Tab-separated table of C-alpha atoms in Angstrom:
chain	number	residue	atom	x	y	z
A	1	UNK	CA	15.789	3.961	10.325
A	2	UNK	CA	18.425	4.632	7.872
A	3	UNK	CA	19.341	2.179	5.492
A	4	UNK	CA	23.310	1.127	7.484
A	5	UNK	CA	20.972	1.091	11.182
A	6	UNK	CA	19.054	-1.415	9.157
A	7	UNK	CA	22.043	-3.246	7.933
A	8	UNK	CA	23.457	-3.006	11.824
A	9	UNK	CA	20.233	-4.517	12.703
A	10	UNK	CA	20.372	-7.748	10.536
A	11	UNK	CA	23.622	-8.651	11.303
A	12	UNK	CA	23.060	-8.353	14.979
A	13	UNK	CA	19.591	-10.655	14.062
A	14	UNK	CA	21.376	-13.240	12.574
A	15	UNK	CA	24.712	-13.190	14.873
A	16	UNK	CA	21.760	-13.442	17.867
A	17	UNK	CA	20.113	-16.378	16.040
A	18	UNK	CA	23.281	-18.566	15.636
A	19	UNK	CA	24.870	-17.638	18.750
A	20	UNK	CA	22.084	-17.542	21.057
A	21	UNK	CA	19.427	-19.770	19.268
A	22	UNK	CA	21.931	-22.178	18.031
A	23	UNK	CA	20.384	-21.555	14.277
A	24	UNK	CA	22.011	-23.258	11.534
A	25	UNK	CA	22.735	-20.957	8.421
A	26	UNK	CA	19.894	-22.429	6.334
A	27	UNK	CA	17.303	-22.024	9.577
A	28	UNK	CA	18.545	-18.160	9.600
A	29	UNK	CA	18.021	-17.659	5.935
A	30	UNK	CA	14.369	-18.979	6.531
A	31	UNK	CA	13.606	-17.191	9.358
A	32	UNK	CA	14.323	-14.405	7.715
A	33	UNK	CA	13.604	-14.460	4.485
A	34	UNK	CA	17.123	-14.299	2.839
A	35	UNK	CA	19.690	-16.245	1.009
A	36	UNK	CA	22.245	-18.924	2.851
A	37	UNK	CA	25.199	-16.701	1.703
A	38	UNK	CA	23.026	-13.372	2.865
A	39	UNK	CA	22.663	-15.015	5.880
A	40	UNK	CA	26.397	-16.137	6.432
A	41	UNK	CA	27.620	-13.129	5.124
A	42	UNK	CA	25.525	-10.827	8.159
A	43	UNK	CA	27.041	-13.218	11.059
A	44	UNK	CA	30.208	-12.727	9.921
A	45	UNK	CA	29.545	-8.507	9.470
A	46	UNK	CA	28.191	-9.055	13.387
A	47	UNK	CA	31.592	-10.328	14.268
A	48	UNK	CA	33.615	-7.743	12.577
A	49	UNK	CA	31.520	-5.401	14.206
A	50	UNK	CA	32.306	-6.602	17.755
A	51	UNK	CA	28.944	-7.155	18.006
A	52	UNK	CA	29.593	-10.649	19.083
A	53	UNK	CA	31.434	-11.333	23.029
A	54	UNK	CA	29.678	-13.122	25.983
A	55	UNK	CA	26.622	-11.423	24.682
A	56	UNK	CA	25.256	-9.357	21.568
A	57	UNK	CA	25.957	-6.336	22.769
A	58	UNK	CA	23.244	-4.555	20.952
A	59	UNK	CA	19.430	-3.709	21.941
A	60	UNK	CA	17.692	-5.875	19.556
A	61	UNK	CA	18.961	-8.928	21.185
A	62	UNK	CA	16.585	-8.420	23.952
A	63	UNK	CA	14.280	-7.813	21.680
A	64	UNK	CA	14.727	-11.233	20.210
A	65	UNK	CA	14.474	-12.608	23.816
A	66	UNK	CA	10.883	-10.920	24.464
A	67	UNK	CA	9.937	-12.157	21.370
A	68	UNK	CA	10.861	-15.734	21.768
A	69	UNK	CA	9.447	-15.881	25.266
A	70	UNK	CA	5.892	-14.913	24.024
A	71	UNK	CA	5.694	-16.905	20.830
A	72	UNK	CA	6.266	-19.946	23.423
A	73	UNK	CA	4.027	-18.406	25.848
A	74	UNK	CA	0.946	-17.981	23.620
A	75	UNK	CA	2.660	-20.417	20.505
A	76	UNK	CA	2.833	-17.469	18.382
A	77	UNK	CA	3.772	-18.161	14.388
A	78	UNK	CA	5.398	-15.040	14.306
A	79	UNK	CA	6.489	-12.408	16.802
A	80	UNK	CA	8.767	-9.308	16.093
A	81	UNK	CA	9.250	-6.946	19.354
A	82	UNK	CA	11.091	-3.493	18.335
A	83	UNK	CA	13.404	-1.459	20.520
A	84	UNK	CA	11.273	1.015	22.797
A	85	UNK	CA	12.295	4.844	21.748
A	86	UNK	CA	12.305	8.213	23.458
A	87	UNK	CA	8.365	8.203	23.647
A	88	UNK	CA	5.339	6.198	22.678
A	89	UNK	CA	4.805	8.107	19.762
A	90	UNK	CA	7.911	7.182	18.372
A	91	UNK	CA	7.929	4.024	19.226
A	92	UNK	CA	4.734	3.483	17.442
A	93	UNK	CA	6.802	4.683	14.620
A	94	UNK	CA	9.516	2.056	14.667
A	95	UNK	CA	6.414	-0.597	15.185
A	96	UNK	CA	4.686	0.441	12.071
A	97	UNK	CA	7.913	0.582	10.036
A	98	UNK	CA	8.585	-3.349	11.456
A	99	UNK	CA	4.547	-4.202	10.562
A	100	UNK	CA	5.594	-2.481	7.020
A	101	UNK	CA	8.644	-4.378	6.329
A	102	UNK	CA	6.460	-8.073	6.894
A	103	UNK	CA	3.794	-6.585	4.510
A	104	UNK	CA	6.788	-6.201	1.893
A	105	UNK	CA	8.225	-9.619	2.563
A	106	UNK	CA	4.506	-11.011	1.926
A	107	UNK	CA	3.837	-8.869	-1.462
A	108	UNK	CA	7.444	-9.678	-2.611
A	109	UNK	CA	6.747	-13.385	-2.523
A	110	UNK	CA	5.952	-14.725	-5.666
A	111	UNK	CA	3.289	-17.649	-4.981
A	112	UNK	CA	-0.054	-15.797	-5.188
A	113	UNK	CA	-1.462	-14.839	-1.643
A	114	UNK	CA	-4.937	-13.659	-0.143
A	115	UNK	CA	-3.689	-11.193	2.435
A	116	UNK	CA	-6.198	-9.102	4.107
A	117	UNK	CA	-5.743	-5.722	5.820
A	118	UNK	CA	-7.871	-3.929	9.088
A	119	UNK	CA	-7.670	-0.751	9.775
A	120	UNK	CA	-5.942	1.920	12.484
A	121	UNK	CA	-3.085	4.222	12.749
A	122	UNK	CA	-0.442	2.244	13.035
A	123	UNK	CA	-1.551	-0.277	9.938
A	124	UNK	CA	-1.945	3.093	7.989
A	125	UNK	CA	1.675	4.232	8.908
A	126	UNK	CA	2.944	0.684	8.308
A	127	UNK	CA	1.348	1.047	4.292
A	128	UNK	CA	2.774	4.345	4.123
A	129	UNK	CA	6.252	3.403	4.177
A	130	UNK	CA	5.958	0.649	1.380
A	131	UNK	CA	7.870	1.383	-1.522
A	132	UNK	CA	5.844	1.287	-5.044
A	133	UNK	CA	5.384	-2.996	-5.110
A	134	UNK	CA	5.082	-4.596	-8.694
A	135	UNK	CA	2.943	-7.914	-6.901
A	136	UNK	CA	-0.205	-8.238	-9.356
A	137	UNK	CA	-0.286	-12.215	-8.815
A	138	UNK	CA	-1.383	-11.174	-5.342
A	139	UNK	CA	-5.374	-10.295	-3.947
A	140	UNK	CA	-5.920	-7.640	-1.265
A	141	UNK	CA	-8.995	-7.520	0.881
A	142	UNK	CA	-10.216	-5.702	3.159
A	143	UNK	CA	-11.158	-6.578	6.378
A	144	UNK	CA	-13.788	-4.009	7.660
A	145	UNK	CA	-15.826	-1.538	6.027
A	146	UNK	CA	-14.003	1.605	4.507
A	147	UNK	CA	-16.476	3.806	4.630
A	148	UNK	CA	-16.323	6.810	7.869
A	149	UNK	CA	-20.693	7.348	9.653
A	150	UNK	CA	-20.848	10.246	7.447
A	151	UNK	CA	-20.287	8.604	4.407
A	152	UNK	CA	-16.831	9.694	3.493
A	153	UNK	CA	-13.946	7.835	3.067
A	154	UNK	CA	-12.850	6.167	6.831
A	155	UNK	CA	-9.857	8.593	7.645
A	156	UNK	CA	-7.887	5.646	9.135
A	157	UNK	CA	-8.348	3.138	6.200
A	158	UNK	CA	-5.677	0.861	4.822
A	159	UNK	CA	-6.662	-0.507	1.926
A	160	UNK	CA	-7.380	2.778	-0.706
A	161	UNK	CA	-3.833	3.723	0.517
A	162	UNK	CA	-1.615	0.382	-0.248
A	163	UNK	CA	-3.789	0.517	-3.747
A	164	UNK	CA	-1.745	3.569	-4.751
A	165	UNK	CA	1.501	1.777	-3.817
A	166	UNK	CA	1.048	-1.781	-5.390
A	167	UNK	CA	-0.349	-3.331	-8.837
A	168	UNK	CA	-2.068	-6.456	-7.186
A	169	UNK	CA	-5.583	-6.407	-7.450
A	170	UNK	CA	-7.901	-5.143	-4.055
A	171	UNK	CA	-10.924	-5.770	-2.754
A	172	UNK	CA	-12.704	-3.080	-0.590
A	173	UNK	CA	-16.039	-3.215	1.553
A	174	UNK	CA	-17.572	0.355	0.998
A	175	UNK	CA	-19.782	0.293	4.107
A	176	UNK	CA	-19.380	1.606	7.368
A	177	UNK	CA	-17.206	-0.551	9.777
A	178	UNK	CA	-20.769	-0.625	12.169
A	179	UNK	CA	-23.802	-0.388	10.811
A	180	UNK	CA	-27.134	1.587	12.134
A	181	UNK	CA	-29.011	-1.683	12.705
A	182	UNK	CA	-28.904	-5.221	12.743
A	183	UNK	CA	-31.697	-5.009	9.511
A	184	UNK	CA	-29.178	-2.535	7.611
A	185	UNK	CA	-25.996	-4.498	8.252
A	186	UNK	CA	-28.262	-7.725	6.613
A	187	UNK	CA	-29.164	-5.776	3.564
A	188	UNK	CA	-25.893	-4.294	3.043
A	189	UNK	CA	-23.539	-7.511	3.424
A	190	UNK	CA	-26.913	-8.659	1.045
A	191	UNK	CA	-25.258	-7.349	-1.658
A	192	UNK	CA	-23.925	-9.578	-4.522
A	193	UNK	CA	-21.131	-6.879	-5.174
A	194	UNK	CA	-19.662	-8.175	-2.133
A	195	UNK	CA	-19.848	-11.963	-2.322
A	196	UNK	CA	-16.418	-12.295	-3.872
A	197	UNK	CA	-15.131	-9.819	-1.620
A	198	UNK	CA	-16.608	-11.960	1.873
A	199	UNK	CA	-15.555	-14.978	0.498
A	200	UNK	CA	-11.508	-13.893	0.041
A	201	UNK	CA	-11.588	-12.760	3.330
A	202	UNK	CA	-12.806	-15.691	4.611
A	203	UNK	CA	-9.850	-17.682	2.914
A	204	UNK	CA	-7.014	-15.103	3.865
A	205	UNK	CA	-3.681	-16.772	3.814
A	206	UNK	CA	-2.013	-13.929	5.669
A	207	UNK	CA	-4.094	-11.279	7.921
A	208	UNK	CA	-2.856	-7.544	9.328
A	209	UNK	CA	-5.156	-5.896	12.163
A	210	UNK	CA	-4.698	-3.475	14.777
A	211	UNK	CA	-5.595	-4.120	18.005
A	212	UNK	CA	-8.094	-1.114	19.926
A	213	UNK	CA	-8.570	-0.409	23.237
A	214	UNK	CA	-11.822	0.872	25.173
A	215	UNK	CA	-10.477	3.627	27.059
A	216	UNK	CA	-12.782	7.136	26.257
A	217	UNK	CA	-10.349	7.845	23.628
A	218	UNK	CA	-11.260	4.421	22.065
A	219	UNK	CA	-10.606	4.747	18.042
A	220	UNK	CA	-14.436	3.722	17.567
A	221	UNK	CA	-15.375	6.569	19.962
A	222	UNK	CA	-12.806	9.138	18.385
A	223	UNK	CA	-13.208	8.117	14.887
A	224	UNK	CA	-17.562	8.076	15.839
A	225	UNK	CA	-18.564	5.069	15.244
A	226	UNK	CA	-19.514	3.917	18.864
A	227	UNK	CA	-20.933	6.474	21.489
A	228	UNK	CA	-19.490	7.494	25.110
A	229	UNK	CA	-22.799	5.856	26.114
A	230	UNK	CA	-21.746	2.469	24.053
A	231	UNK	CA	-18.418	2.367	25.429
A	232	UNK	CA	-19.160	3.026	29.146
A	233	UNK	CA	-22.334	0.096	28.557
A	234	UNK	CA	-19.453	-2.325	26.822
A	235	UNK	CA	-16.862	-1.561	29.396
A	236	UNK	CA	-19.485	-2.381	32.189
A	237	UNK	CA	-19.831	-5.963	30.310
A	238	UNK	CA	-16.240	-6.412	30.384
A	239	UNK	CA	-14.818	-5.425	27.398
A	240	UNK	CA	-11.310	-4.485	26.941
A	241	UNK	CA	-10.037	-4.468	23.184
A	242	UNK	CA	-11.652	-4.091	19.646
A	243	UNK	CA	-10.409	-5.429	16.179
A	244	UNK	CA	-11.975	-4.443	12.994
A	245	UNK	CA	-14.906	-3.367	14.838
A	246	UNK	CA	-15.346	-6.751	17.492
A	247	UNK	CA	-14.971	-5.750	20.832
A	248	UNK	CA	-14.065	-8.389	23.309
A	249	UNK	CA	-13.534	-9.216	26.711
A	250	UNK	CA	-10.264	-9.795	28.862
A	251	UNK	CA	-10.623	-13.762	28.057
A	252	UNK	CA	-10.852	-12.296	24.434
A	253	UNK	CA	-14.647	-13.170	24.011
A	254	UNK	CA	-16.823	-11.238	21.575
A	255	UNK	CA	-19.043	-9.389	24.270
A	256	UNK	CA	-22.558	-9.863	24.257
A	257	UNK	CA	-23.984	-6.507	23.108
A	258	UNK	CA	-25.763	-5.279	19.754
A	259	UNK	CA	-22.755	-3.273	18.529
A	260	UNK	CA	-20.960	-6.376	18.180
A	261	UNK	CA	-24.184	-7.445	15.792
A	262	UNK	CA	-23.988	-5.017	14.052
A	263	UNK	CA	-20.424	-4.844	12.860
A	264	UNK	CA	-19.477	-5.629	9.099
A	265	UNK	CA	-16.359	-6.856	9.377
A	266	UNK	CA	-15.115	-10.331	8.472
A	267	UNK	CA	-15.049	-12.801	10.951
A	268	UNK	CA	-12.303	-13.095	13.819
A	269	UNK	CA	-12.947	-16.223	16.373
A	270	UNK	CA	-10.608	-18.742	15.890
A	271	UNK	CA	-11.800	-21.226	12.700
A	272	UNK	CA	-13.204	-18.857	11.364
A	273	UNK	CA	-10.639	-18.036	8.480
A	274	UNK	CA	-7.287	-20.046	7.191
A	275	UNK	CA	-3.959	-18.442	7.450
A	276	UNK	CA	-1.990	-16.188	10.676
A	277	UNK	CA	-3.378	-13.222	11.978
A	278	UNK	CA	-0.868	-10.681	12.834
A	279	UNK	CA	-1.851	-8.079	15.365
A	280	UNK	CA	0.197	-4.772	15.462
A	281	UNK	CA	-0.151	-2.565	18.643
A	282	UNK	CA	1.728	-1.051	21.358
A	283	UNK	CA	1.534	1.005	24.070
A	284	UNK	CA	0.723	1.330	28.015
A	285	UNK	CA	-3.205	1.564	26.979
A	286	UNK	CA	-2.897	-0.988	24.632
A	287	UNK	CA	-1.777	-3.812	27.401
A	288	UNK	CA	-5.086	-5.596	28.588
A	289	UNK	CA	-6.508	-5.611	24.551
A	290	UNK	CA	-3.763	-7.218	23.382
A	291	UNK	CA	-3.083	-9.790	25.778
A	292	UNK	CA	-7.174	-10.461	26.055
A	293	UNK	CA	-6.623	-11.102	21.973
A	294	UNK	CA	-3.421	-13.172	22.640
A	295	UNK	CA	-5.140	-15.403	25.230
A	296	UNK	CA	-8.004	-15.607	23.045
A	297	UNK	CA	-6.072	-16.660	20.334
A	298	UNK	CA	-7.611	-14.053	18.141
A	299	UNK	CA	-4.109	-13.007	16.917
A	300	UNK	CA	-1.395	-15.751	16.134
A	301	UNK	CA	1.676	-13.111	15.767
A	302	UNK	CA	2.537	-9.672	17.160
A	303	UNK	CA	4.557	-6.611	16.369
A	304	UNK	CA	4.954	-4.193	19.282
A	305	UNK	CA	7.647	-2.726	21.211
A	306	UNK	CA	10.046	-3.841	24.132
A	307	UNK	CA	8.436	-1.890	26.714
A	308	UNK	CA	4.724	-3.225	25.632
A	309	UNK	CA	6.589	-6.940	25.453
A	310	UNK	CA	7.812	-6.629	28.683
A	311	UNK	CA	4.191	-5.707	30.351
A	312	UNK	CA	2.882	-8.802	28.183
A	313	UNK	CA	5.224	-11.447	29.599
A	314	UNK	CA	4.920	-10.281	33.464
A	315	UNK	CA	2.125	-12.232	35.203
């Protein structure tokens, strides 16, 4: 998205949350994270624009509907729904670029924050389109393990690639995101090394995770860290999704099954951290996972598309 689409964007934003959410100027500068006179100054660009008639005659304003109607549906903190593109693929672009820009807002704010990062492709493309970030009074952990079942570095993993983009300090877990056995996933999270690492992630005050399904092309199946065999047993129990590792059912459970004992990762139930946990998928495949981890309540905000938002809010 070029930098005047972006600008287009905004205004249309702001003209759709005083027109249509009857938003005061100071409620659309905090919603969005910019100055009273920013804000003012976008409505009014909306209106010049002819932007503003009977409607907001631009895409995102749907957008803005689907998003409202599932943050009151599942009482969402945050929920940003991008325009649907040509194909999936691109549209998985224009998700991670939306995930990207909330990072930024989070790293550019200047009381110190715990924010903790999963893993998957469209959290790595979201990191990849930071720009360089001078935020060293923040802490970045990582969720999961970083580390891929033959040792090397996990091919999808977040945190090694925001370190080359921002100065704030962070926190990796160099084991694999499942271990080989309940016995080795003891002695590994065993190590002192990784106290100060578990305990941050436990007190996140912002969290970033994709959202996997359990299809045959599952990422833990493609990226090796599950078998077929695992997945077809796990899919026979019911499961439908994965994050960082968990795999859950279409209540958004954990399922009962020894990968899910055997997976490094910092907690997800509900309680089990402090701060929002914002999920960032899309995609026909991707339906049942997220809305098992939306029901679940193992995600408090979203970032998808309008085509994914529109299967999510039909019964």
């Amino acid at each position: 998205m070029s930098s005047a689409e972006r600008k287009h964007d905004d205004a249309a934003r702001a003209a759709w949350l005083a027109y249509i959410g009857g938003c005061k100027q100071d409620e659309i500068a905090h919603i969005m994270g910019i100055s009273r006179q920013s804000a003012q100054r976008l409505v009014s660009q909306a209106m010049a624009a002819g932007l503003v008639k009977v409607r907001i005659d631009h895409p995102i304003a749907r957008c803005l509907e689907l998003a409202q109607r599932l943050k009151d549906r599942h009482g969402l903190t945050l929920c940003e729904v991008v325009p649907s593109l040509d194909s999936v693929q691109n549209s998985g672009l224009a998700v991670s670029h939306a995930t990207g820009d909330l990072l930024e807002n989070c790293l550019m704010r200047p009381e110190p924050m715990v924010i903790g990062l999963g893993t998957g492709r469209t959290l790595r493309a979201a990191v990849e389109h930071l720009p360089h970030i001078d935020c060293a009074q923040h802490k970045i952990v990582s969720l999961t393990g970083n580390i891929a079942p033959d040792g090397s570095t996990a091919y999808y993993n977040v945190l090694f690639t925001i370190a080359d983009k921002i100065t704030a300090a962070t926190f990796p877990v160099p084991l694999p995101v499942i271990s080989a056995s309940v016995d080795e996933r003891a002695a590994l999270l065993g190590q002192k090394t990784l106290s100060v690492t578990r305990t941050l992630a436990a007190r996140t005050d912002m969290r970033f995770v994709g959202i996997g399904t359990m299809t045959e092309t599952a990422p833990l199946v493609i990226d090796g860290f599950i078998t077929h065999g695992d997945q077809r047993r796990l899919r026979e129990k019911g499961a439908v999704g994965e994050i960082i590792g968990f795999v859950f059912d279409a209540q958004g459970n954990l399922v009962e099954d020894e990968i899910n004992s055997r997976v490094s990762s910092a907690e997800i139930t509900p309680g089990s951290h402090s701060g929002p946990v914002i999920g960032a998928a899309h995609g026909p495949d991707k339906v049942p996972a997220i809305r098992a981890a939306l029901g679940g309540k193992l995600i408090s905000g979203l970032v998808t598309d309008e085509a994914t938002a529109i299967a999510l809010t039909v019964e």
